[in-house]
mmCIF file of C-alpha atoms and ligand atoms in Angstrom:
data_model
loop_
_atom_site.group_PDB
_atom_site.id
_atom_site.type_symbol
_atom_site.label_atom_id
_atom_site.label_comp_id
_atom_site.label_asym_id
_atom_site.label_seq_id
_atom_site.Cartn_x
_atom_site.Cartn_y
_atom_site.Cartn_z
ATOM 1 C CA MET A 71 0.002 -0.034 0.011
ATOM 2 C CA THR A 72 1.347 3.302 -0.807
ATOM 3 C CA THR A 73 -0.076 6.446 1.068
ATOM 4 C CA ALA A 74 0.889 9.953 1.362
ATOM 5 C CA THR A 75 -0.283 12.874 3.471
ATOM 6 C CA ALA A 76 0.061 16.620 2.624
ATOM 7 C CA VAL A 77 -0.882 19.955 4.199
ATOM 8 C CA ALA A 78 -1.578 23.157 2.359
ATOM 9 C CA HIS A 79 -2.985 26.567 3.236
ATOM 10 C CA PRO A 80 -5.221 28.847 1.281
ATOM 11 C CA ASN A 81 -3.863 31.920 -0.146
ATOM 12 C CA ILE A 82 -5.482 35.447 -0.837
ATOM 13 C CA ALA A 83 -4.896 37.170 -4.202
ATOM 14 C CA LEU A 84 -3.592 40.657 -3.803
ATOM 15 C CA VAL A 85 -3.872 40.787 -7.545
ATOM 16 C CA LYS A 86 -6.814 38.459 -8.739
ATOM 17 C CA TYR A 87 -6.861 35.659 -11.174
ATOM 18 C CA TRP A 88 -10.145 36.073 -12.925
ATOM 19 C CA GLY A 89 -10.361 34.315 -16.367
ATOM 20 C CA LYS A 90 -8.671 31.624 -18.343
ATOM 21 C CA ALA A 91 -6.651 31.958 -21.650
ATOM 22 C CA ASP A 92 -6.775 28.079 -22.002
ATOM 23 C CA ALA A 93 -9.631 26.237 -20.097
ATOM 24 C CA HIS A 94 -8.149 22.781 -20.648
ATOM 25 C CA LEU A 95 -4.645 23.707 -19.548
ATOM 26 C CA ALA A 96 -5.967 26.160 -16.835
ATOM 27 C CA LEU A 97 -3.700 28.926 -18.173
ATOM 28 C CA PRO A 98 -4.803 32.214 -16.818
ATOM 29 C CA ALA A 99 -5.381 35.262 -18.903
ATOM 30 C CA THR A 100 -3.131 37.529 -16.554
ATOM 31 C CA GLY A 101 -0.623 36.839 -13.710
ATOM 32 C CA SER A 102 -1.712 37.110 -10.318
ATOM 33 C CA VAL A 103 -0.047 37.632 -6.903
ATOM 34 C CA SER A 104 -1.097 36.440 -3.455
ATOM 35 C CA MET A 105 -0.290 36.066 0.219
ATOM 36 C CA GLY A 106 -0.502 32.424 1.736
ATOM 37 C CA LEU A 107 -2.265 32.317 4.972
ATOM 38 C CA ASP A 108 -1.133 30.341 8.228
ATOM 39 C CA VAL A 109 -4.725 29.594 9.205
ATOM 40 C CA PHE A 110 -7.420 27.079 7.554
ATOM 41 C CA PRO A 111 -5.061 24.402 6.567
ATOM 42 C CA THR A 112 -6.224 21.349 4.516
ATOM 43 C CA THR A 113 -4.767 17.943 5.246
ATOM 44 C CA THR A 114 -5.124 15.242 2.515
ATOM 45 C CA THR A 115 -4.153 11.600 2.310
ATOM 46 C CA VAL A 116 -3.934 9.752 -0.875
ATOM 47 C CA THR A 117 -3.898 6.054 -0.415
ATOM 48 C CA LEU A 118 -3.498 3.712 -3.626
ATOM 49 C CA THR A 119 -6.067 0.933 -3.662
ATOM 50 C CA ASP A 120 -7.031 -2.305 -5.808
ATOM 51 C CA ALA A 121 -10.570 -0.899 -5.930
ATOM 52 C CA PRO A 122 -11.902 -0.193 -9.487
ATOM 53 C CA ALA A 123 -12.627 3.523 -8.758
ATOM 54 C CA ASP A 124 -11.502 6.544 -6.803
ATOM 55 C CA THR A 125 -13.265 7.457 -3.604
ATOM 56 C CA LEU A 126 -13.419 10.801 -1.820
ATOM 57 C CA VAL A 127 -14.041 11.545 1.902
ATOM 58 C CA LEU A 128 -14.439 15.203 2.703
ATOM 59 C CA ASN A 129 -14.427 16.455 6.230
ATOM 60 C CA GLY A 130 -15.681 12.940 7.439
ATOM 61 C CA ALA A 131 -18.348 12.354 4.831
ATOM 62 C CA ALA A 132 -18.253 10.195 1.614
ATOM 63 C CA VAL A 133 -18.750 12.200 -1.697
ATOM 64 C CA ASP A 134 -19.959 10.696 -4.663
ATOM 65 C CA ASP A 135 -20.856 13.613 -6.908
ATOM 66 C CA GLY A 136 -19.201 16.830 -8.321
ATOM 67 C CA PRO A 137 -16.284 17.145 -6.044
ATOM 68 C CA LEU A 138 -15.287 13.454 -6.497
ATOM 69 C CA VAL A 139 -15.527 14.109 -10.441
ATOM 70 C CA ARG A 140 -13.215 16.830 -10.195
ATOM 71 C CA VAL A 141 -10.791 14.798 -7.832
ATOM 72 C CA THR A 142 -10.848 11.879 -10.340
ATOM 73 C CA GLU A 143 -10.101 14.054 -13.337
ATOM 74 C CA PHE A 144 -7.297 15.560 -11.337
ATOM 75 C CA LEU A 145 -5.862 12.032 -10.454
ATOM 76 C CA ASP A 146 -6.235 11.112 -14.019
ATOM 77 C CA LEU A 147 -3.545 13.689 -14.887
ATOM 78 C CA VAL A 148 -1.246 12.256 -11.933
ATOM 79 C CA ARG A 149 -1.877 8.835 -13.190
ATOM 80 C CA GLU A 150 -0.857 9.819 -16.715
ATOM 81 C CA LEU A 151 2.429 11.361 -15.617
ATOM 82 C CA ALA A 152 3.004 8.450 -13.305
ATOM 83 C CA GLY A 153 2.037 5.791 -16.161
ATOM 84 C CA SER A 154 -0.392 4.213 -13.678
ATOM 85 C CA ARG A 155 -3.842 2.868 -13.737
ATOM 86 C CA VAL A 156 -4.305 2.503 -9.965
ATOM 87 C CA ARG A 157 -7.131 4.075 -8.154
ATOM 88 C CA ALA A 158 -6.802 6.086 -4.936
ATOM 89 C CA ASP A 159 -8.794 6.696 -1.757
ATOM 90 C CA VAL A 160 -8.580 10.474 -0.882
ATOM 91 C CA VAL A 161 -9.442 11.756 2.558
ATOM 92 C CA SER A 162 -9.473 15.501 3.011
ATOM 93 C CA GLU A 163 -9.900 17.524 6.198
ATOM 94 C CA ASN A 164 -10.670 21.171 5.154
ATOM 95 C CA THR A 165 -10.905 23.709 7.660
ATOM 96 C CA VAL A 166 -11.835 26.523 5.342
ATOM 97 C CA PRO A 167 -15.333 27.410 5.195
ATOM 98 C CA THR A 168 -16.072 25.513 1.856
ATOM 99 C CA GLY A 169 -17.484 27.386 -1.029
ATOM 100 C CA ALA A 170 -17.706 30.746 0.867
ATOM 101 C CA GLY A 171 -15.186 32.494 -1.393
ATOM 102 C CA LEU A 172 -12.195 31.940 0.739
ATOM 103 C CA ALA A 173 -10.328 29.779 -1.783
ATOM 104 C CA SER A 174 -10.869 26.385 -0.107
ATOM 105 C CA SER A 175 -10.215 24.964 -3.634
ATOM 106 C CA ALA A 176 -6.805 26.551 -3.498
ATOM 107 C CA SER A 177 -5.573 24.638 -0.261
ATOM 108 C CA GLY A 178 -7.678 21.735 -1.306
ATOM 109 C CA PHE A 179 -5.958 21.045 -4.764
ATOM 110 C CA ALA A 180 -2.419 22.109 -3.564
ATOM 111 C CA ALA A 181 -2.587 19.438 -0.781
ATOM 112 C CA LEU A 182 -4.110 16.855 -3.151
ATOM 113 C CA ALA A 183 -1.251 17.604 -5.703
ATOM 114 C CA THR A 184 1.417 17.243 -3.028
ATOM 115 C CA ALA A 185 -0.080 13.981 -1.635
ATOM 116 C CA ALA A 186 -0.998 12.594 -4.881
ATOM 117 C CA ALA A 187 2.319 13.007 -6.654
ATOM 118 C CA ALA A 188 4.181 11.517 -3.623
ATOM 119 C CA ALA A 189 1.736 8.412 -3.501
ATOM 120 C CA TYR A 190 2.078 7.751 -7.239
ATOM 121 C CA GLY A 191 5.838 8.069 -6.895
ATOM 122 C CA LEU A 192 6.523 11.257 -8.773
ATOM 123 C CA ASP A 193 9.298 13.339 -7.430
ATOM 124 C CA LEU A 194 8.394 16.791 -8.779
ATOM 125 C CA SER A 195 10.049 20.160 -8.254
ATOM 126 C CA GLU A 196 8.147 23.006 -6.543
ATOM 127 C CA ARG A 197 7.506 24.463 -9.891
ATOM 128 C CA ASP A 198 6.062 21.330 -11.447
ATOM 129 C CA LEU A 199 3.819 20.703 -8.287
ATOM 130 C CA SER A 200 2.507 24.131 -8.765
ATOM 131 C CA ARG A 201 1.877 23.571 -12.528
ATOM 132 C CA LEU A 202 0.182 20.319 -11.359
ATOM 133 C CA ALA A 203 -2.067 21.909 -8.742
ATOM 134 C CA ARG A 204 -2.941 24.610 -11.490
ATOM 135 C CA ARG A 205 -4.975 21.825 -13.363
ATOM 136 C CA GLY A 206 -7.148 21.214 -10.271
ATOM 137 C CA SER A 207 -8.063 24.889 -9.646
ATOM 138 C CA GLY A 208 -6.313 28.189 -10.610
ATOM 139 C CA SER A 209 -5.669 29.503 -7.140
ATOM 140 C CA ALA A 210 -4.067 26.349 -5.925
ATOM 141 C CA THR A 211 -1.024 27.195 -8.153
ATOM 142 C CA ARG A 212 -0.247 29.797 -5.605
ATOM 143 C CA SER A 213 -0.663 27.636 -2.537
ATOM 144 C CA ILE A 214 2.390 25.477 -3.404
ATOM 145 C CA PRO A 215 5.042 27.912 -2.597
ATOM 146 C CA GLY A 216 5.069 29.749 0.563
ATOM 147 C CA GLY A 217 4.747 33.533 1.486
ATOM 148 C CA VAL A 218 3.818 35.990 -1.139
ATOM 149 C CA SER A 219 3.934 34.445 -4.535
ATOM 150 C CA VAL A 220 3.318 35.428 -8.068
ATOM 151 C CA TRP A 221 1.643 33.064 -10.470
ATOM 152 C CA HIS A 222 2.878 33.484 -14.010
ATOM 153 C CA ALA A 223 0.724 33.672 -17.061
ATOM 154 C CA GLY A 224 2.191 31.812 -19.848
ATOM 155 C CA ASP A 225 2.193 28.549 -21.590
ATOM 156 C CA ASP A 226 1.889 25.194 -19.777
ATOM 157 C CA ALA A 227 5.701 24.990 -19.003
ATOM 158 C CA GLY A 228 5.718 28.787 -17.918
ATOM 159 C CA SER A 229 2.677 29.046 -15.994
ATOM 160 C CA PHE A 230 3.734 28.307 -12.193
ATOM 161 C CA ALA A 231 3.821 30.218 -9.052
ATOM 162 C CA GLU A 232 6.880 31.120 -7.015
ATOM 163 C CA THR A 233 7.654 33.102 -3.678
ATOM 164 C CA VAL A 234 8.705 36.802 -4.286
ATOM 165 C CA PRO A 235 10.272 39.045 -1.748
ATOM 166 C CA ALA A 236 7.665 40.983 0.300
ATOM 167 C CA PRO A 237 7.680 43.149 3.327
ATOM 168 C CA PRO A 238 6.086 41.455 6.597
ATOM 169 C CA MET A 239 2.183 41.492 6.240
ATOM 170 C CA ALA A 240 -0.816 39.963 7.859
ATOM 171 C CA MET A 241 -4.448 39.518 7.019
ATOM 172 C CA VAL A 242 -7.646 39.666 8.925
ATOM 173 C CA VAL A 243 -10.464 37.446 7.541
ATOM 174 C CA VAL A 244 -14.065 38.860 8.039
ATOM 175 C CA THR A 245 -16.603 35.822 7.294
ATOM 176 C CA ILE A 246 -19.728 37.452 7.003
ATOM 177 C CA ASP A 247 -21.480 34.167 5.520
ATOM 178 C CA ALA A 248 -19.989 30.791 5.511
ATOM 179 C CA GLY A 249 -22.404 29.216 3.277
ATOM 180 C CA PRO A 250 -21.815 28.086 -0.467
ATOM 181 C CA LYS A 251 -21.632 30.901 -2.967
ATOM 182 C CA PRO A 252 -24.624 31.241 -5.510
ATOM 183 C CA ILE A 253 -22.291 30.648 -8.588
ATOM 184 C CA GLY A 254 -19.004 29.114 -8.597
ATOM 185 C CA SER A 255 -15.799 30.798 -10.115
ATOM 186 C CA ARG A 256 -15.463 28.449 -13.102
ATOM 187 C CA GLU A 257 -18.798 29.233 -14.470
ATOM 188 C CA ALA A 258 -18.474 32.851 -13.146
ATOM 189 C CA MET A 259 -15.396 33.262 -15.082
ATOM 190 C CA ARG A 260 -16.890 31.744 -18.152
ATOM 191 C CA ARG A 261 -19.928 34.039 -17.978
ATOM 192 C CA THR A 262 -17.621 37.126 -17.377
ATOM 193 C CA ILE A 263 -15.464 36.573 -20.499
ATOM 194 C CA ALA A 264 -18.387 35.725 -22.598
ATOM 195 C CA THR A 265 -20.558 38.930 -21.639
ATOM 196 C CA SER A 266 -18.919 41.398 -19.644
ATOM 197 C CA PRO A 267 -17.904 44.516 -21.765
ATOM 198 C CA PHE A 268 -15.310 45.271 -19.063
ATOM 199 C CA TYR A 269 -13.424 42.350 -19.455
ATOM 200 C CA PRO A 270 -10.737 43.277 -21.959
ATOM 201 C CA ALA A 271 -10.038 46.178 -19.761
ATOM 202 C CA TRP A 272 -9.653 43.904 -16.838
ATOM 203 C CA VAL A 273 -7.068 41.920 -18.608
ATOM 204 C CA THR A 274 -4.975 44.848 -19.915
ATOM 205 C CA SER A 275 -5.170 46.645 -16.493
ATOM 206 C CA THR A 276 -4.446 43.681 -14.358
ATOM 207 C CA THR A 277 -1.456 42.741 -16.300
ATOM 208 C CA GLU A 278 0.036 46.333 -15.522
ATOM 209 C CA THR A 279 -1.074 45.845 -11.859
ATOM 210 C CA VAL A 280 0.847 42.576 -11.513
ATOM 211 C CA THR A 281 4.135 44.371 -12.638
ATOM 212 C CA ASP A 282 3.352 47.238 -10.197
ATOM 213 C CA MET A 283 2.674 45.052 -7.286
ATOM 214 C CA LEU A 284 5.799 43.027 -7.713
ATOM 215 C CA THR A 285 7.657 46.353 -7.691
ATOM 216 C CA ALA A 286 6.017 47.463 -4.619
ATOM 217 C CA CYS A 287 6.554 44.209 -2.885
ATOM 218 C CA ALA A 288 10.183 44.251 -3.942
ATOM 219 C CA ALA A 289 10.525 47.836 -2.570
ATOM 220 C CA GLY A 290 8.672 46.828 0.771
ATOM 221 C CA ASP A 291 6.078 49.548 -0.009
ATOM 222 C CA PHE A 292 3.193 48.394 2.113
ATOM 223 C CA THR A 293 1.006 51.404 1.313
ATOM 224 C CA ARG A 294 1.578 50.834 -2.411
ATOM 225 C CA ILE A 295 0.630 47.307 -2.028
ATOM 226 C CA GLY A 296 -2.430 48.010 -0.143
ATOM 227 C CA GLU A 297 -3.648 50.524 -2.529
ATOM 228 C CA LEU A 298 -3.091 48.271 -5.454
ATOM 229 C CA THR A 299 -4.751 45.399 -3.564
ATOM 230 C CA GLU A 300 -8.093 47.060 -2.905
ATOM 231 C CA SER A 301 -8.156 48.801 -6.314
ATOM 232 C CA ASN A 302 -7.653 45.318 -8.113
ATOM 233 C CA ALA A 303 -10.265 43.617 -6.027
ATOM 234 C CA LEU A 304 -13.063 46.322 -6.794
ATOM 235 C CA ARG A 305 -12.101 46.246 -10.474
ATOM 236 C CA MET A 306 -12.675 42.531 -10.451
ATOM 237 C CA HIS A 307 -15.891 42.704 -8.875
ATOM 238 C CA ALA A 308 -16.990 45.658 -11.130
ATOM 239 C CA THR A 309 -16.035 43.356 -14.261
ATOM 240 C CA ILE A 310 -17.851 40.487 -12.754
ATOM 241 C CA GLU A 311 -21.056 42.608 -12.116
ATOM 242 C CA GLY A 312 -20.704 43.586 -15.884
ATOM 243 C CA ALA A 313 -21.671 40.036 -16.939
ATOM 244 C CA PHE A 314 -25.015 39.170 -18.287
ATOM 245 C CA PRO A 315 -26.926 37.866 -16.529
ATOM 246 C CA PRO A 316 -25.232 39.944 -13.730
ATOM 247 C CA ILE A 317 -23.219 38.327 -11.062
ATOM 248 C CA ARG A 318 -22.880 40.156 -7.827
ATOM 249 C CA TYR A 319 -20.810 38.511 -5.003
ATOM 250 C CA LEU A 320 -20.488 41.677 -2.504
ATOM 251 C CA THR A 321 -23.431 42.152 -0.352
ATOM 252 C CA ALA A 322 -24.525 45.193 1.604
ATOM 253 C CA ARG A 323 -22.694 43.609 4.498
ATOM 254 C CA SER A 324 -19.416 43.414 2.481
ATOM 255 C CA VAL A 325 -19.539 46.895 1.354
ATOM 256 C CA ALA A 326 -19.920 48.065 4.987
ATOM 257 C CA VAL A 327 -16.562 46.094 5.753
ATOM 258 C CA PHE A 328 -14.929 48.272 2.836
ATOM 259 C CA ASP A 329 -16.202 51.441 4.267
ATOM 260 C CA ALA A 330 -15.051 50.380 7.918
ATOM 261 C CA VAL A 331 -11.669 49.744 6.676
ATOM 262 C CA ALA A 332 -11.402 53.022 5.175
ATOM 263 C CA GLU A 333 -12.490 54.645 8.431
ATOM 264 C CA LEU A 334 -9.635 52.635 10.112
ATOM 265 C CA ARG A 335 -7.281 54.164 7.614
ATOM 266 C CA ALA A 336 -8.435 57.537 8.295
ATOM 267 C CA ALA A 337 -7.834 56.769 12.103
ATOM 268 C CA GLY A 338 -4.199 55.609 11.183
ATOM 269 C CA LEU A 339 -4.362 52.055 11.032
ATOM 270 C CA ARG A 340 -2.753 50.413 8.085
ATOM 271 C CA ALA A 341 -5.558 48.249 6.576
ATOM 272 C CA TYR A 342 -7.038 47.557 2.822
ATOM 273 C CA ALA A 343 -9.901 45.360 1.967
ATOM 274 C CA THR A 344 -10.163 42.665 -0.674
ATOM 275 C CA ALA A 345 -12.962 39.981 -1.607
ATOM 276 C CA ASP A 346 -12.853 36.931 -3.686
ATOM 277 C CA ALA A 347 -15.746 34.979 -5.314
ATOM 278 C CA GLY A 348 -18.018 35.566 -2.228
ATOM 279 C CA PRO A 349 -19.208 38.055 0.432
ATOM 280 C CA ASN A 350 -16.458 37.674 2.724
ATOM 281 C CA VAL A 351 -13.917 40.372 3.088
ATOM 282 C CA VAL A 352 -10.242 40.082 3.895
ATOM 283 C CA VAL A 353 -8.339 42.916 5.083
ATOM 284 C CA LEU A 354 -4.538 43.280 4.441
ATOM 285 C CA THR A 355 -2.632 44.836 7.142
ATOM 286 C CA THR A 356 0.605 44.861 9.120
ATOM 287 C CA PRO A 357 1.864 42.358 11.803
ATOM 288 C CA GLU A 358 1.768 45.555 14.036
ATOM 289 C CA ASP A 359 -1.772 46.612 13.305
ATOM 290 C CA ARG A 360 -3.549 43.439 12.847
ATOM 291 C CA ALA A 361 -4.896 42.804 16.424
ATOM 292 C CA ALA A 362 -6.293 46.358 16.338
ATOM 293 C CA VAL A 363 -7.775 45.723 12.856
ATOM 294 C CA ALA A 364 -9.444 42.569 14.123
ATOM 295 C CA THR A 365 -10.870 44.110 17.239
ATOM 296 C CA ALA A 366 -12.357 47.047 15.210
ATOM 297 C CA LEU A 367 -14.080 44.809 12.856
ATOM 298 C CA ALA A 368 -15.390 42.177 15.216
ATOM 299 C CA GLY A 369 -18.893 43.456 15.020
ATOM 300 C CA HIS A 370 -19.010 42.678 11.089
ATOM 301 C CA GLY A 371 -18.656 38.986 11.285
ATOM 302 C CA ASP A 372 -16.403 36.074 12.481
ATOM 303 C CA VAL A 373 -13.090 37.568 12.542
ATOM 304 C CA ILE A 374 -9.844 35.548 12.360
ATOM 305 C CA GLU A 375 -6.118 36.800 12.084
ATOM 306 C CA SER A 376 -3.707 35.369 9.784
ATOM 307 C CA GLY A 377 0.087 35.731 9.369
ATOM 308 C CA THR A 378 2.021 34.937 6.146
ATOM 309 C CA GLY A 379 1.760 30.950 5.681
ATOM 310 C CA PRO A 380 4.147 28.340 4.655
ATOM 311 C CA GLY A 381 4.265 26.403 1.482
ATOM 312 C CA ALA A 382 2.441 23.093 0.809
ATOM 313 C CA ARG A 383 4.313 20.168 2.292
ATOM 314 C CA LEU A 384 4.335 16.494 2.387
ATOM 315 C CA VAL A 385 4.036 15.366 6.273
ATOM 316 C CA ARG A 386 3.855 11.469 5.805
ATOM 317 C CA SER A 387 4.545 9.143 2.978
ATOM 318 C CA GLU A 388 4.782 5.240 3.076
ATOM 319 C CA GLY A 389 5.392 2.612 0.666
ATOM 320 C CA PRO A 390 7.857 1.518 -2.119
ATOM 321 C CA GLU A 391 7.532 4.320 -4.437
ATOM 322 C CA ALA A 392 6.814 7.478 -2.231
ATOM 323 C CA PRO A 393 9.565 10.019 -1.636
ATOM 324 C CA ALA A 394 10.304 10.687 2.296
ATOM 325 C CA PRO A 395 8.829 14.020 3.513
ATOM 326 C CA GLY A 396 11.448 16.706 3.608
ATOM 327 C CA VAL A 397 13.784 15.248 0.928
ATOM 328 C CA ASP A 398 15.144 17.979 -1.343
ATOM 329 C CA ARG A 399 13.297 18.302 -4.532
ATOM 330 C CA PRO A 400 15.360 18.472 -7.849
ATOM 331 C CA GLU A 401 15.264 21.896 -9.478
ATOM 332 C CA GLU A 402 13.321 20.915 -12.299
ATOM 333 C CA THR A 403 11.776 17.675 -13.713
ATOM 334 C CA ALA A 404 9.725 17.184 -16.888
ATOM 335 C CA GLU A 405 6.146 16.830 -16.583
HETATM 336 O O1 PMV B 1115 -8.959 29.044 -8.264
HETATM 337 P P1 PMV B 1115 -10.447 29.434 -8.798
HETATM 338 O O2 PMV B 1115 -10.666 28.714 -9.971
HETATM 339 O O3 PMV B 1115 -11.523 28.957 -7.806
HETATM 340 O O4 PMV B 1115 -10.446 30.903 -8.907
HETATM 341 C C1 PMV B 1115 -10.281 31.835 -7.789
HETATM 342 C C2 PMV B 1115 -10.595 33.050 -8.275
HETATM 343 C C3 PMV B 1115 -10.363 34.197 -7.065
HETATM 344 O O5 PMV B 1115 -10.401 33.643 -5.730
HETATM 345 C C4 PMV B 1115 -11.691 35.149 -6.988
HETATM 346 C C5 PMV B 1115 -9.367 35.288 -7.286
HETATM 347 C C6 PMV B 1115 -7.844 34.409 -7.084
HETATM 348 O O6 PMV B 1115 -6.961 34.908 -7.722
HETATM 349 O O7 PMV B 1115 -7.775 33.664 -6.081
#
């Protein structure tokens, strides 16, 4: 029996990914930049089996619909790379509020990619693991490296994520609604590309913002990072709202948090708001100000503080083919 367990954390984009250039290869239309969190880890174990089909247990419950189909499609890619036809049992404990726009798919597919690669005996570099995770969920690409990372747009070989230099930062997650979002990001991206007249401008401006963000990160300019983060989030939501029929993820309560964050800034705290494909708001702040920001926003929802998180890692592997946890990965291997 070959089994491997991996842990990965979610990430929150400072410059968002919204739209694919190639749906099959999951190549993004633009680059994106994110900060990995040190809260809400996903722990996933992949165990090879003689059974005729893959199985999935998510947070203790057997799953036999949509998520299992996505996991099986993903494992098919891993099997193709490994030259294997063996099926797997996947057990995943996800502490992110699933489907709430907090990128549960990022930690989920980053942990699955890391565990599955080890279980099937693939010894992939960080770059190739990130390319593999990309095929499960775009944002998972950025949960393979730790810290602040950039996910490059490009072709299959060039579209991976890597850590970039950045100043110390923190986030405060304000969970307004932990229920599933009304429309998933895949479908919403498709509709935005097909119908939002703002989409071409989103691609042009976000490409510029990625460059500006990397410059601000390298310079340690927190104010500029924050301004670009809040602006890019609102541009993404405006682009999505331009779809037909329209899609609106932000609720009145989300907007109230953006207003509250502006008031905190006026009062001298360092805080900027962002939001993904859901109503919840994440506030980018500094390690010094995170506690004060969390206290100030407590009335708006369930508030959780996070520092900058580690990359995905293998925590256990057993069996003839699996590499030991912590072994050095070679710089690059062909996928
Ligand atoms: O990883 P996906 O396909 O669920 O897309 C995530 C998109 C956003 O979270 C809204 C933005 C991002 O860059 O994470």
